[in-house]
Coordinates of C-alpha atoms and ligand atoms in Angstrom, one line a residue:
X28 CA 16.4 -13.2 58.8
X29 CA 12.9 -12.0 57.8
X30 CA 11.7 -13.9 54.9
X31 CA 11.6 -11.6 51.4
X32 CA 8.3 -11.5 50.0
X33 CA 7.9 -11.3 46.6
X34 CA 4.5 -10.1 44.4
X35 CA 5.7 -10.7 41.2
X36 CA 3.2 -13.1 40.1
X37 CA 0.5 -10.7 41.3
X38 CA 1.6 -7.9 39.5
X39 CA 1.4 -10.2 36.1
X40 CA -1.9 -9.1 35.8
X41 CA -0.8 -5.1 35.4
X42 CA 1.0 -6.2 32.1
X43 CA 1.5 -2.4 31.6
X44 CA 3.7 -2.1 34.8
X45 CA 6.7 -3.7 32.8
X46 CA 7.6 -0.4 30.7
X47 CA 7.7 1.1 34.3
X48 CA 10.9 -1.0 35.0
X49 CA 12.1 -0.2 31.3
X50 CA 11.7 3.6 32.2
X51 CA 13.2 3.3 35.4
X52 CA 16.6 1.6 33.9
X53 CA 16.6 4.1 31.0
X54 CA 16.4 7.3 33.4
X55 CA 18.7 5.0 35.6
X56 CA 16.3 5.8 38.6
X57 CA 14.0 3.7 40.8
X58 CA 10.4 3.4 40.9
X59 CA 8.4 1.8 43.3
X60 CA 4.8 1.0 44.1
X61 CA 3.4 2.7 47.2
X62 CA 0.6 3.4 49.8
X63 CA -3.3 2.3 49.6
X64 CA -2.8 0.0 46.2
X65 CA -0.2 -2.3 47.6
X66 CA -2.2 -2.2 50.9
X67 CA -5.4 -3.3 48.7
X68 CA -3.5 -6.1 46.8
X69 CA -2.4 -7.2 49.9
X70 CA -5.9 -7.5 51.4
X71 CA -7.4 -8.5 47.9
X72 CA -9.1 -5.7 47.7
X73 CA -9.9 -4.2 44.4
X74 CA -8.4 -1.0 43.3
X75 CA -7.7 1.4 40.7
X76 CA -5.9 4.4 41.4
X77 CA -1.8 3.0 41.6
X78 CA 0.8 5.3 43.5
X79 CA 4.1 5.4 42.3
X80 CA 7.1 6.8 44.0
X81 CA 10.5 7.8 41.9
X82 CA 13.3 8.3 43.4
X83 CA 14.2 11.7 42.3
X84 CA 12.2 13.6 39.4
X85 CA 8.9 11.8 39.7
X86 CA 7.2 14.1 36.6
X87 CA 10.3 13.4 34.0
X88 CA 9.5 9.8 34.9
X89 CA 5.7 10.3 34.0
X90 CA 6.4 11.1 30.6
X91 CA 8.4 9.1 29.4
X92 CA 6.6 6.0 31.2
X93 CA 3.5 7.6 29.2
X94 CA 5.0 7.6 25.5
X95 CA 6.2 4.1 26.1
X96 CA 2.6 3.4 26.8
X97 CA 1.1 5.8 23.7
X98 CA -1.1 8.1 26.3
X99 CA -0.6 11.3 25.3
X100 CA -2.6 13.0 28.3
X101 CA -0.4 13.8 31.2
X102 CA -0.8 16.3 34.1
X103 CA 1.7 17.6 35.5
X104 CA 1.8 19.3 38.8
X105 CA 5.2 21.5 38.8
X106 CA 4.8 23.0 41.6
X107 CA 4.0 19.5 43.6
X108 CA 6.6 17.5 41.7
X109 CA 3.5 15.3 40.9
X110 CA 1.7 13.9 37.3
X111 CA -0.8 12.1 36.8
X112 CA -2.6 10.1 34.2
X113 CA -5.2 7.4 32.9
X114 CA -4.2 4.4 31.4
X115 CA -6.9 1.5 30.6
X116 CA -9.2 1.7 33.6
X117 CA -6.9 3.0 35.8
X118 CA -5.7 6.3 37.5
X119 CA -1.4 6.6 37.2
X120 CA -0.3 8.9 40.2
X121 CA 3.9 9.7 39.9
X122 CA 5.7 11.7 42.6
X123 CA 9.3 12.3 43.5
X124 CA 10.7 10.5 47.0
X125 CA 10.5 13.6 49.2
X126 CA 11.0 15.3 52.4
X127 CA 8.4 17.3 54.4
X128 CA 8.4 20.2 57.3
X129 CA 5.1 21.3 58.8
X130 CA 4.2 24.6 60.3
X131 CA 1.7 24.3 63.0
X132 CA -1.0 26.5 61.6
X133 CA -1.3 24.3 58.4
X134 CA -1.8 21.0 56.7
X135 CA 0.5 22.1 54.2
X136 CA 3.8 21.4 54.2
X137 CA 7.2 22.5 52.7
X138 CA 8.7 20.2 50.2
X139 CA 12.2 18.9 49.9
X140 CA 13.6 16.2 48.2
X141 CA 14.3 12.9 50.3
X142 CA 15.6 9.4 49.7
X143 CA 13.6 6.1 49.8
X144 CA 13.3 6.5 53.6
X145 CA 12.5 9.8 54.3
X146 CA 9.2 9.3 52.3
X147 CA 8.1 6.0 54.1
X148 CA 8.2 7.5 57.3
X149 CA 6.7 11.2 56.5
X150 CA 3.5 8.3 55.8
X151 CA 0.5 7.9 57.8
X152 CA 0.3 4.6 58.6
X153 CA 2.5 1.3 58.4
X154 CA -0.2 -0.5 56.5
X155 CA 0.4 2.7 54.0
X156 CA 4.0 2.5 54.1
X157 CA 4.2 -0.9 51.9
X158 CA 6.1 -0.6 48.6
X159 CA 6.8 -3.0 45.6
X160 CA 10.0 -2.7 43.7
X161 CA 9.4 -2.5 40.0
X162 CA 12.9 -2.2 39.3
X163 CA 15.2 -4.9 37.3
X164 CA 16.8 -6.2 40.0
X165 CA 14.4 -7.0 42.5
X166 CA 11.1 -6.7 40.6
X167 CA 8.0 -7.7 42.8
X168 CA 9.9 -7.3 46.1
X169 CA 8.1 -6.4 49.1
X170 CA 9.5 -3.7 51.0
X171 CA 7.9 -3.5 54.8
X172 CA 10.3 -1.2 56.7
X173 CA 7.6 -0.4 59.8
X174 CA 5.4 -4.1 60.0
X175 CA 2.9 -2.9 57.7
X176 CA 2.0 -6.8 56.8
X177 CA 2.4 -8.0 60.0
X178 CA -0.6 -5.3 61.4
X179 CA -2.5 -6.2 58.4
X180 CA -2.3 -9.8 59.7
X181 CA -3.7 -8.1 63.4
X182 CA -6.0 -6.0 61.8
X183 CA -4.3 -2.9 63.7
X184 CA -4.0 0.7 62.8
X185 CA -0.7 2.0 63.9
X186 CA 1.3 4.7 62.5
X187 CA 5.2 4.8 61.5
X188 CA 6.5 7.0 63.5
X189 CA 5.5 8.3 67.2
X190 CA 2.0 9.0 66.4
X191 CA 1.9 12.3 68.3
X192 CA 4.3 13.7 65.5
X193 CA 2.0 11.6 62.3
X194 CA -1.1 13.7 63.9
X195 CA 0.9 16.8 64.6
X196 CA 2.3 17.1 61.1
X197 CA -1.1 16.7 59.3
X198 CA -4.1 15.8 61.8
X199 CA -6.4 15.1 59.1
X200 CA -5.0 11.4 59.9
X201 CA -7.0 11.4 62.8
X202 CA -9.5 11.3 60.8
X203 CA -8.4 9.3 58.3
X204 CA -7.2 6.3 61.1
X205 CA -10.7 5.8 62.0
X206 CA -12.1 6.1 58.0
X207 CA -9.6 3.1 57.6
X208 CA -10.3 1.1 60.9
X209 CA -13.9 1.4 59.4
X210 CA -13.4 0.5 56.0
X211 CA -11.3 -2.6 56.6
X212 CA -12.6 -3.3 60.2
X213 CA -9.5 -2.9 62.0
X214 CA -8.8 -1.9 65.3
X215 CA -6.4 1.6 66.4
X216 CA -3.3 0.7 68.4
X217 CA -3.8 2.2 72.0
X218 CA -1.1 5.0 71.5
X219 CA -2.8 5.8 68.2
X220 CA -6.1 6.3 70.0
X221 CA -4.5 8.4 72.4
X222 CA -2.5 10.7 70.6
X223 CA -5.7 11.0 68.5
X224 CA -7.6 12.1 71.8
X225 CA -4.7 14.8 73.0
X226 CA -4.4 16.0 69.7
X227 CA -8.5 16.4 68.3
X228 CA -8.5 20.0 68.7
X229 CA -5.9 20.1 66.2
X230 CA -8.8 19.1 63.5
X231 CA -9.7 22.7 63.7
X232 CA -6.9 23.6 61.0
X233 CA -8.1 21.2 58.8
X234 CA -11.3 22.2 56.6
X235 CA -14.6 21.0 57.3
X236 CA -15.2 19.4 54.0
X237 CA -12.3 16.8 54.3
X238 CA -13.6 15.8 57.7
X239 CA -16.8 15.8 56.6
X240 CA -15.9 13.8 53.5
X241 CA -13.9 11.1 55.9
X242 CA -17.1 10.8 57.9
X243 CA -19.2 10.3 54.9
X244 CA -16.4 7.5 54.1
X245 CA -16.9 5.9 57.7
X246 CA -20.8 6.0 57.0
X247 CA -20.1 4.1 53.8
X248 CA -18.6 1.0 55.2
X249 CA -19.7 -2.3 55.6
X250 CA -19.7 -1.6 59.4
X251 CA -20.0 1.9 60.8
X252 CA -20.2 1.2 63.9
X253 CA -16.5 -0.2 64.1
X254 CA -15.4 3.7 63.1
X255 CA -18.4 5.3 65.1
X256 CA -17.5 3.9 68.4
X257 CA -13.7 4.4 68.5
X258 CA -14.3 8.0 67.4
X259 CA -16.4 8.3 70.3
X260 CA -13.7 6.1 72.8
X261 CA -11.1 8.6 71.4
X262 CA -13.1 12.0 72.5
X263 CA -12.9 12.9 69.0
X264 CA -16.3 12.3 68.1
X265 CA -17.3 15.2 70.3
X266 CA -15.2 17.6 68.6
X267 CA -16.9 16.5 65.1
X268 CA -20.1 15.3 65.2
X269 CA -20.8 16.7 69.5
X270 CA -24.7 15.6 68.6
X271 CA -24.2 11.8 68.9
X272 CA -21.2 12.0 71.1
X273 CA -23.9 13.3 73.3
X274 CA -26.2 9.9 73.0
X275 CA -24.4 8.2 75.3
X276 CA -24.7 7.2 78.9
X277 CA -27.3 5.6 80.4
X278 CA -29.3 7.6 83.5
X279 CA -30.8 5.4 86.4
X280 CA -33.3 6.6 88.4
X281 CA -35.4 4.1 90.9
X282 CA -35.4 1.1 89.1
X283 CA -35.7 2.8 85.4
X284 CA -33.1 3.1 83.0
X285 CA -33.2 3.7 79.2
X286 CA -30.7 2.9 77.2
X287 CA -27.5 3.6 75.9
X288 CA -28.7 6.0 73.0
X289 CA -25.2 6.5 71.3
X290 CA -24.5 2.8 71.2
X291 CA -28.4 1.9 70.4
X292 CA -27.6 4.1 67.1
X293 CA -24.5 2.5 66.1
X294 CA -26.4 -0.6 66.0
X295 CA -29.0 0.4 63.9
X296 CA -26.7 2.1 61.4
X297 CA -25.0 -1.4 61.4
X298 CA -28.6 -2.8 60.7
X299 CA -29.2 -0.5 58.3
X300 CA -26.1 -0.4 56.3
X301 CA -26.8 -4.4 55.7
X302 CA -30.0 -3.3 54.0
X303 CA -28.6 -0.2 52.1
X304 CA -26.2 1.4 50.3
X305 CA -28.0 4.8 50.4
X306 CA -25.3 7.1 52.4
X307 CA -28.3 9.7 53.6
X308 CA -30.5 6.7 54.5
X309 CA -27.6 5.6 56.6
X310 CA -27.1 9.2 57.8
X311 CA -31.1 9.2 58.8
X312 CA -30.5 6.3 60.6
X313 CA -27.4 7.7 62.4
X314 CA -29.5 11.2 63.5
X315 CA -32.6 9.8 63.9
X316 CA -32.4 10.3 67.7
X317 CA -30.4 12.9 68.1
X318 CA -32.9 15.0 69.8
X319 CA -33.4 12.3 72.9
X320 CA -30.9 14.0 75.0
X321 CA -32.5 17.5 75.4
X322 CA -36.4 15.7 75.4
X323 CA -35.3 13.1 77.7
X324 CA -37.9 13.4 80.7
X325 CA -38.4 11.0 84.5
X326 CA -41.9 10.7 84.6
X327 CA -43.0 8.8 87.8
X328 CA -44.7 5.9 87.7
X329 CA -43.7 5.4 84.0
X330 CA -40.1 6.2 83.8
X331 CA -38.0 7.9 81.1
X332 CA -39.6 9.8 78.3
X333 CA -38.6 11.4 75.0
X334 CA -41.2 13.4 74.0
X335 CA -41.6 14.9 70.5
X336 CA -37.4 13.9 70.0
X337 CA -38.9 13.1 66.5
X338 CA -40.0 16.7 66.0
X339 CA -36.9 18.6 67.6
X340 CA -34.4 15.8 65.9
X341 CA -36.2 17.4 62.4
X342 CA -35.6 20.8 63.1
X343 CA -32.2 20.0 63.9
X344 CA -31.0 18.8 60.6
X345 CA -31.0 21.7 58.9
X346 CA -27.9 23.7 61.1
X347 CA -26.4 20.5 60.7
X348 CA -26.2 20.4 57.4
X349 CA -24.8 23.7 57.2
X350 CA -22.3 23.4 59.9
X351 CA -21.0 20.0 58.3
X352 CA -21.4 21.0 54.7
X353 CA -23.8 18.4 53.5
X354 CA -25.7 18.6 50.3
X355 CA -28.5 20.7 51.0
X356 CA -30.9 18.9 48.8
X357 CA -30.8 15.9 51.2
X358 CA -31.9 18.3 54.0
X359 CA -36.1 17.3 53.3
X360 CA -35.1 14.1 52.7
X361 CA -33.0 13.4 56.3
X362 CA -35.5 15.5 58.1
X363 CA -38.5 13.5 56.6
X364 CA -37.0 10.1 57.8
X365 CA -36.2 11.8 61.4
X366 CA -39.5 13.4 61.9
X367 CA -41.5 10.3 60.7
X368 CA -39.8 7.7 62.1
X369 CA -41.6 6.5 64.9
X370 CA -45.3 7.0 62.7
X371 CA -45.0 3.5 61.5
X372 CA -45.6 1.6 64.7
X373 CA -47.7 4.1 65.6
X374 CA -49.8 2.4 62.8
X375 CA -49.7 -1.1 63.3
X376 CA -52.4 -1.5 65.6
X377 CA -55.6 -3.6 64.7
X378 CA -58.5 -1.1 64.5
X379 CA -55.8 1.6 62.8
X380 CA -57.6 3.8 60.1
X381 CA -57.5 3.6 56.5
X382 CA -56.9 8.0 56.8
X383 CA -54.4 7.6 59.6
X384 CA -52.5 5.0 56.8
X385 CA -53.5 7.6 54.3
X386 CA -51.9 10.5 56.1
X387 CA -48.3 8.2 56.5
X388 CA -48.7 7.5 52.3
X389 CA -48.7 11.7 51.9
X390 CA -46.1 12.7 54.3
X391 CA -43.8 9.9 53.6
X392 CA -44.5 10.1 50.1
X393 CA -41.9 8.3 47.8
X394 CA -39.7 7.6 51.0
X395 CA -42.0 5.3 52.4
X396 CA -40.0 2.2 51.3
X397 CA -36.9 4.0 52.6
X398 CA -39.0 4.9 56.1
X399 CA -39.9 1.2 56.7
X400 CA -36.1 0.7 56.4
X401 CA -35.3 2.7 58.7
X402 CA -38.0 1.6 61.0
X403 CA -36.8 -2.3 60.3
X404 CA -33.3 -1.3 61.3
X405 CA -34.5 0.8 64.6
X406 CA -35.5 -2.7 66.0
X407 CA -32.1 -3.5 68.3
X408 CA -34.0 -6.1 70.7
X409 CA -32.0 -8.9 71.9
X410 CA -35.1 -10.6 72.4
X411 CA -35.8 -12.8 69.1
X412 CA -39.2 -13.1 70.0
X413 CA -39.8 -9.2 70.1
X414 CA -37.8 -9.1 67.1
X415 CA -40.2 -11.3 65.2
X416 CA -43.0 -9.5 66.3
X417 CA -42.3 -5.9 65.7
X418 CA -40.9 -7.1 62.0
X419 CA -44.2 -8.4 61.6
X420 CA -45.8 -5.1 62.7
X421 CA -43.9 -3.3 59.8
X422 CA -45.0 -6.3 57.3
X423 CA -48.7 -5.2 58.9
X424 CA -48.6 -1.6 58.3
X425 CA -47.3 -2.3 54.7
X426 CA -49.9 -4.5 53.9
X427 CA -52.4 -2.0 54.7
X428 CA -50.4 0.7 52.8
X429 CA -50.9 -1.3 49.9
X430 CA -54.8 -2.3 50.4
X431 CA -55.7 1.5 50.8
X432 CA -53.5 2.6 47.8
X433 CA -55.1 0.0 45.6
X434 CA -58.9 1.6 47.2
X435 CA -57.8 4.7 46.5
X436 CA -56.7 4.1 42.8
X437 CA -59.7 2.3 42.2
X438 CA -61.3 5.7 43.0
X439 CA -58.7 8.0 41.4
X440 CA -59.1 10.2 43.8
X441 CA -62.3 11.7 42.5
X442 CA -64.1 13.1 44.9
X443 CA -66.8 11.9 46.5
X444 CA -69.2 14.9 45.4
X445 CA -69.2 15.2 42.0
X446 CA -68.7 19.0 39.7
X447 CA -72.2 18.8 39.1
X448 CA -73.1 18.7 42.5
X449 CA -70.8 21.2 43.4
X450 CA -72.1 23.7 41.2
X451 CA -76.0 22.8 42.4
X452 CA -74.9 23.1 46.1
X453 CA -72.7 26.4 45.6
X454 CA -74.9 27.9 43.2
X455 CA -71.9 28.3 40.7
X456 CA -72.2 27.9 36.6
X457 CA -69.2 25.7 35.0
X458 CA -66.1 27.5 36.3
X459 CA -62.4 27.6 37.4
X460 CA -64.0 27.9 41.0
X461 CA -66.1 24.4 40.5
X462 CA -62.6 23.0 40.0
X463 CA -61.0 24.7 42.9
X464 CA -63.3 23.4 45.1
X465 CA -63.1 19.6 44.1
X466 CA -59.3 19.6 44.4
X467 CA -59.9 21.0 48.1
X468 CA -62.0 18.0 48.6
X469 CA -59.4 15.7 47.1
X470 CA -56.3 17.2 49.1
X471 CA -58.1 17.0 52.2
X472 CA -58.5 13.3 51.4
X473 CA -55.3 12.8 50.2
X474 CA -53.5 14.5 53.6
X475 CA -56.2 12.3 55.6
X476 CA -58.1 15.5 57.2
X477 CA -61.4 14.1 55.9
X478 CA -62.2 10.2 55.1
X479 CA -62.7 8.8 51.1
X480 CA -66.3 8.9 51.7
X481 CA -69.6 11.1 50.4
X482 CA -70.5 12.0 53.7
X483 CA -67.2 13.4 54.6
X484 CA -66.7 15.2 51.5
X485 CA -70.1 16.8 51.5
X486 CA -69.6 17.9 55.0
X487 CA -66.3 19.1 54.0
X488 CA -68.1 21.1 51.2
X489 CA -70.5 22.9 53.0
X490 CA -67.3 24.4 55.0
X491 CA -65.0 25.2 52.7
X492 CA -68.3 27.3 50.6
X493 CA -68.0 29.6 53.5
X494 CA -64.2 30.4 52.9
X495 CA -63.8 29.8 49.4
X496 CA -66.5 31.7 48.1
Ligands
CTP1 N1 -1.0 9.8 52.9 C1 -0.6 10.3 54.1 N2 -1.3 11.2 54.8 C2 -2.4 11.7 54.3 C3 -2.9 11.3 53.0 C4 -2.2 10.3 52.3 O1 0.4 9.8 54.6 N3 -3.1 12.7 54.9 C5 -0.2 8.8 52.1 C6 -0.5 7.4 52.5 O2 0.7 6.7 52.4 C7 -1.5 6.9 51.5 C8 -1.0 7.7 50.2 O3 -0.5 8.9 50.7 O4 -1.5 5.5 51.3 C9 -2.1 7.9 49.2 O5 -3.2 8.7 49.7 P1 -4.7 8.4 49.4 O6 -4.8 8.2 47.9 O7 -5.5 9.5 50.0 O8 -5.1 7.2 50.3 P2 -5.0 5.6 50.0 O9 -4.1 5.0 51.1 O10 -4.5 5.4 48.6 O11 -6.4 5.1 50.3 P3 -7.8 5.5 49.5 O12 -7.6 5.5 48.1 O13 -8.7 4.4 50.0 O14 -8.2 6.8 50.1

C-alpha cells in the first residue's frame, strides 16, 4: 500500500487555512488545495496565489470562507463558477469541481459540474494534479492520483491523461509544458514531446499574447536554455519563434565549419541570464544573431562569413516585435544591443582611437553597461585560456571608455574653437547662429566624426561656414 503523505505541519504556517475546514463542515462540502501552490510547497518554492477546489458551489464557499476571515472584497465570477479574493499577502482563488468539453476551434470550453475526479484529470500536468485535503477528517492529506510526486522526484513533465487529448483540449499546454520544464528545470516525458510536435499547429487557435507571454516566462528562468532547446527538439519552436529555429545546423565545406548558431545562442542566454535579470537584455541576447542564417557566406581561402548579420539582425526586430506583440518601446533598445554587438571587440585593439571609443560612448549611450554584458556573455569558448583573454579585452575597452569620458568631461565638451573665434572667422556679430555653429562642432565630436582637438574643429569650421551660412 502506498504510504499516505501528510502536509499538515506545513500548512501550520497558513494559520488562516483553518476557517477553510470550518466552512467546509458548515456548508457540509469539501475543499481542497490544488494545482501550482501545492506543486510549489512541494518543491519549496515560494508562492502566493492558493487554488482552492470545492466540491460543488465553489462561489457560496468564497463568501462565507471570507466573512469568517472579515475581508469584505470578493469577486465573484458567476458565469465561471469562480471568486476570488486577497487576504494578507496572498491571492484566494475558489472554483467548483467541474467537468469540461472542448470544441476544436477554441480554448474555451463548456462547463459542467464534475466530482473530485473529473477535475484532476481535465488538468494539465500530474505535477498540477496534487491536492491537499483541508477537510476535518483527513486534514493535510496528500492526494496524488496520477504520480505527481513521484515525477517531481524525476524532474519529468508528463501529463494525466494521453497527452494527445491534454494538448487537443487546450494546446496552450504545449506551451505551458516547456514554460514549466524551464522554470523548474525538468525534463518532458517522450510522449509529451511528441504529441507536442504532432499537435504545434494547433497553437494557431490560441492567441499570440499568451504564447508570447509563456515565452517571455521561459526567457525569465534561471536556465533558458533547458525550455529553448526542447522547444526546438519538439518542432515547436519553428512554429513560434521560426527565426532561431532556423540557427541551427552546422554547414561543412572543405575542412570549414561554423558552428551550431541555435545552440551557440542558448548558451549565451544561459550566460547572460546568470548576469541579469533584465528580460529584453536576455531577449537581445537570444536575437542577437538571428540574421547569420541569410548572411552566412563560403569564402575561399577563409571560410564561412556573416557579413553585416549585426546590421540585417537590427532591422529585423522591429516585424518581430509586431508579429509577437512585444512592447514596442523596447524595439530601440533590442535593436541597439543587436546592431552593436560585435563594436566592442572591434575596439579592444592596442592603437584603437580615443574617437572610435568616442563613437561606441554615443551610439551605445546609456546601454553601454548593458552592451558589455551582452558582449561578456557572447564568449561560449571552451577554451579557458580564450576565455580569459577575450574577458580581458572587454575589461580593456572599458577602461578606455572610462579614460576618454573622464578627458572629455574635463573639457565639457566645449569646443575647441571658441564663440569669439567663431564670430572673427565667420564674420558674424553675437547671435543664435554663433551658437549653432559651436554645437555642430561639439556633435561632430561627440558622434566621433571629427577628433577633441583645435585643429579638427577649426577644419571642421571652415566647412560647415559653407553650408551653414
Ligand atoms: N491549468 C490547466 N491548464 C491550463 C492552465 C491551468 O490545467 N491551460 C490548471 C493546472 O492544474 C494549474 C492550475 O490550473 O496548476 C492553475 O493554473 P495557473 O495559475 O495558470 O498555473 P499554476 O500551476 O498555478 O502555475 P503558475 O502560477 O506558476 O503559472
Amino acid at each position: 500500500m502506498i504510504k499516505k503523505m501528510n502536509f499538515e505541519s506545513r500548512l501550520q504556517h497558513y494559520s488562516f487555512l483553518s476557517a477553510c475546514t470550518e466552512t467546509a463542515g458548515e456548508l457540509a462540502t469539501q475543499v481542497f488545495i490544488i494545482g501550482g501552490f501545492v506543486r510549489d510547497l512541494v518543491l519549496g518554492r515560494e508562492s502566493s496565489e492558493i487554488d482552492f477546489l470545492v466540491l460543488e458551489n465553489g462561489t457560496d464557499f468564497a463568501t462565507t470562507y471570507a466573512g469568517k476571515l472579515g475581508v469584505k472584497n470578493v469577486t465573484v465570477f458567476k458565469n465561471f463558477g469562480t471568486a476570488h479574493f486577497r487576504y494578507q499577502e496572498y491571492d484566494l482563488e475558489f472554483v467548483g469541481a467541474r467537468k469540461e468539453s472542448y470544441e476544436r476551434n477554441s480554448r474555451k470550453p463548456t462547463v459542467f459540474t464534475g466530482s473530485f475526479s473529473d477535475d484532476i484529470n481535465r488538468r494539465d500536468f500530474t505535477i498540477n494534479t496534487l491536492a491537499i485535503s483541508l477537510n476535518k477528517d483527513n486534514y493535510g492529506e496528500l492526494i496524488d492520483t496520477y504520480g505527481g510526486m513521484i515525477d517531481i522526484e524525476n524532474k519529468l513533465i508528463r501529463t494525466p491523461i494521453d497527452p494527445f487529448i491534454t494538448f487537443d483540449d487546450d494546446p496552450l499546454r504545449i506551451m505551458r509544458a516547456f514554460r514549466f520544464a524551464s522554470q523548474l528545470n525538468f525534463q518532458i516525458d517522450e510522449t509529451v514531446l511528441q504529441a507536442a510536435n504532432k499537435l504545434r499547429d494547433r497553437l494557431k487557435i490560441v492567441s499570440q499574447e499568451r504564447i508570447t507571454d509563456e515565452f517571455l516566462k521561459i526567457l525569465s528562468s534561471d536556465a533558458p536554455a533547458t525550455g529553448l532547446i526542447q522547444l526546438y527538439k519538439s518542432g515547436v519552436l519553428e512554429i513560434i519563434f521560426p527565426e532561431i529555429a532556423n540557427l541551427a545546423g552546422v554547414d561543412q565545406r572543405q575542412d570549414y565549419h561554423h558552428k551550431d548558431v541555435f545552440y551557440h545562442t542558448c548558451m549565451v542566454v544561459d550566460n547572460i541570464s546568470k548576469m541579469t535579470d533584465n528580460i529584453w537584455l536576455r531577449f537581445a541576447a537570444l536575437v542577437h544573431d538571428i540574421a547569420k542564417p541569410q548572411t552566412k557566406k563560403f569564402v575561399e581561402g577563409t571560410g564561412w562569413t556573416f557579413h553585416g548579420h549585426e546590421e540585417l539582425g537590427a532591422r529585423m526586430i522591429k516585424t518581430l516585435f509586431k508579429r509577437m506583440k512585444l512592447p514596442f518601446n523596447k524595439i530601440e533598445y533590442v535593436e541597439k544591443l543587436v546592431r552593436l554587438h560585435l563594436r566592442p571587440i572591434a575596439l579592444a585593439k592596442e592603437e584603437v582611437t580615443d574617437s572610435a571609443i568616442r563613437r561606441l560612448i554615443v551610439a551605445a549611450g546609456e546601454d553601454l553597461a548593458d552592451l558589455i554584458i551582452l558582449c561578456r556573455a557572447d564568449i561560449t569558448s571552451k577554451n579557458q585560456e580564450k576565455v580569459s583573454r577575450y574577458l580581458e579585452n572587454y575589461e580593456n575597452v572599458m577602461k578606455k571608455v572610462w579614460e576618454v569620458e573622464d578627458k572629455d568631461k574635463l573639457r565639457a565638451f566645449q569646443s575647441p574653437v571658441n564663440g569669439e573665434e567663431i564670430m572673427r572667422i565667420c564674420n558674424l556679430s553675437p547671435s543664435r547662429q554663433v551658437g549653432e555653429i559651436k554645437s555642430a562642432i561639439e556633435e561632430a565630436i561627440l558622434d566621433g566624426k571629427i577628433g577633441n582637438n583645435y585643429d579638427e574643429a577649426l577644419a571642421y569650421l571652415m566647412e560647415i561656414k559653407r553650408i551653414m551660412l
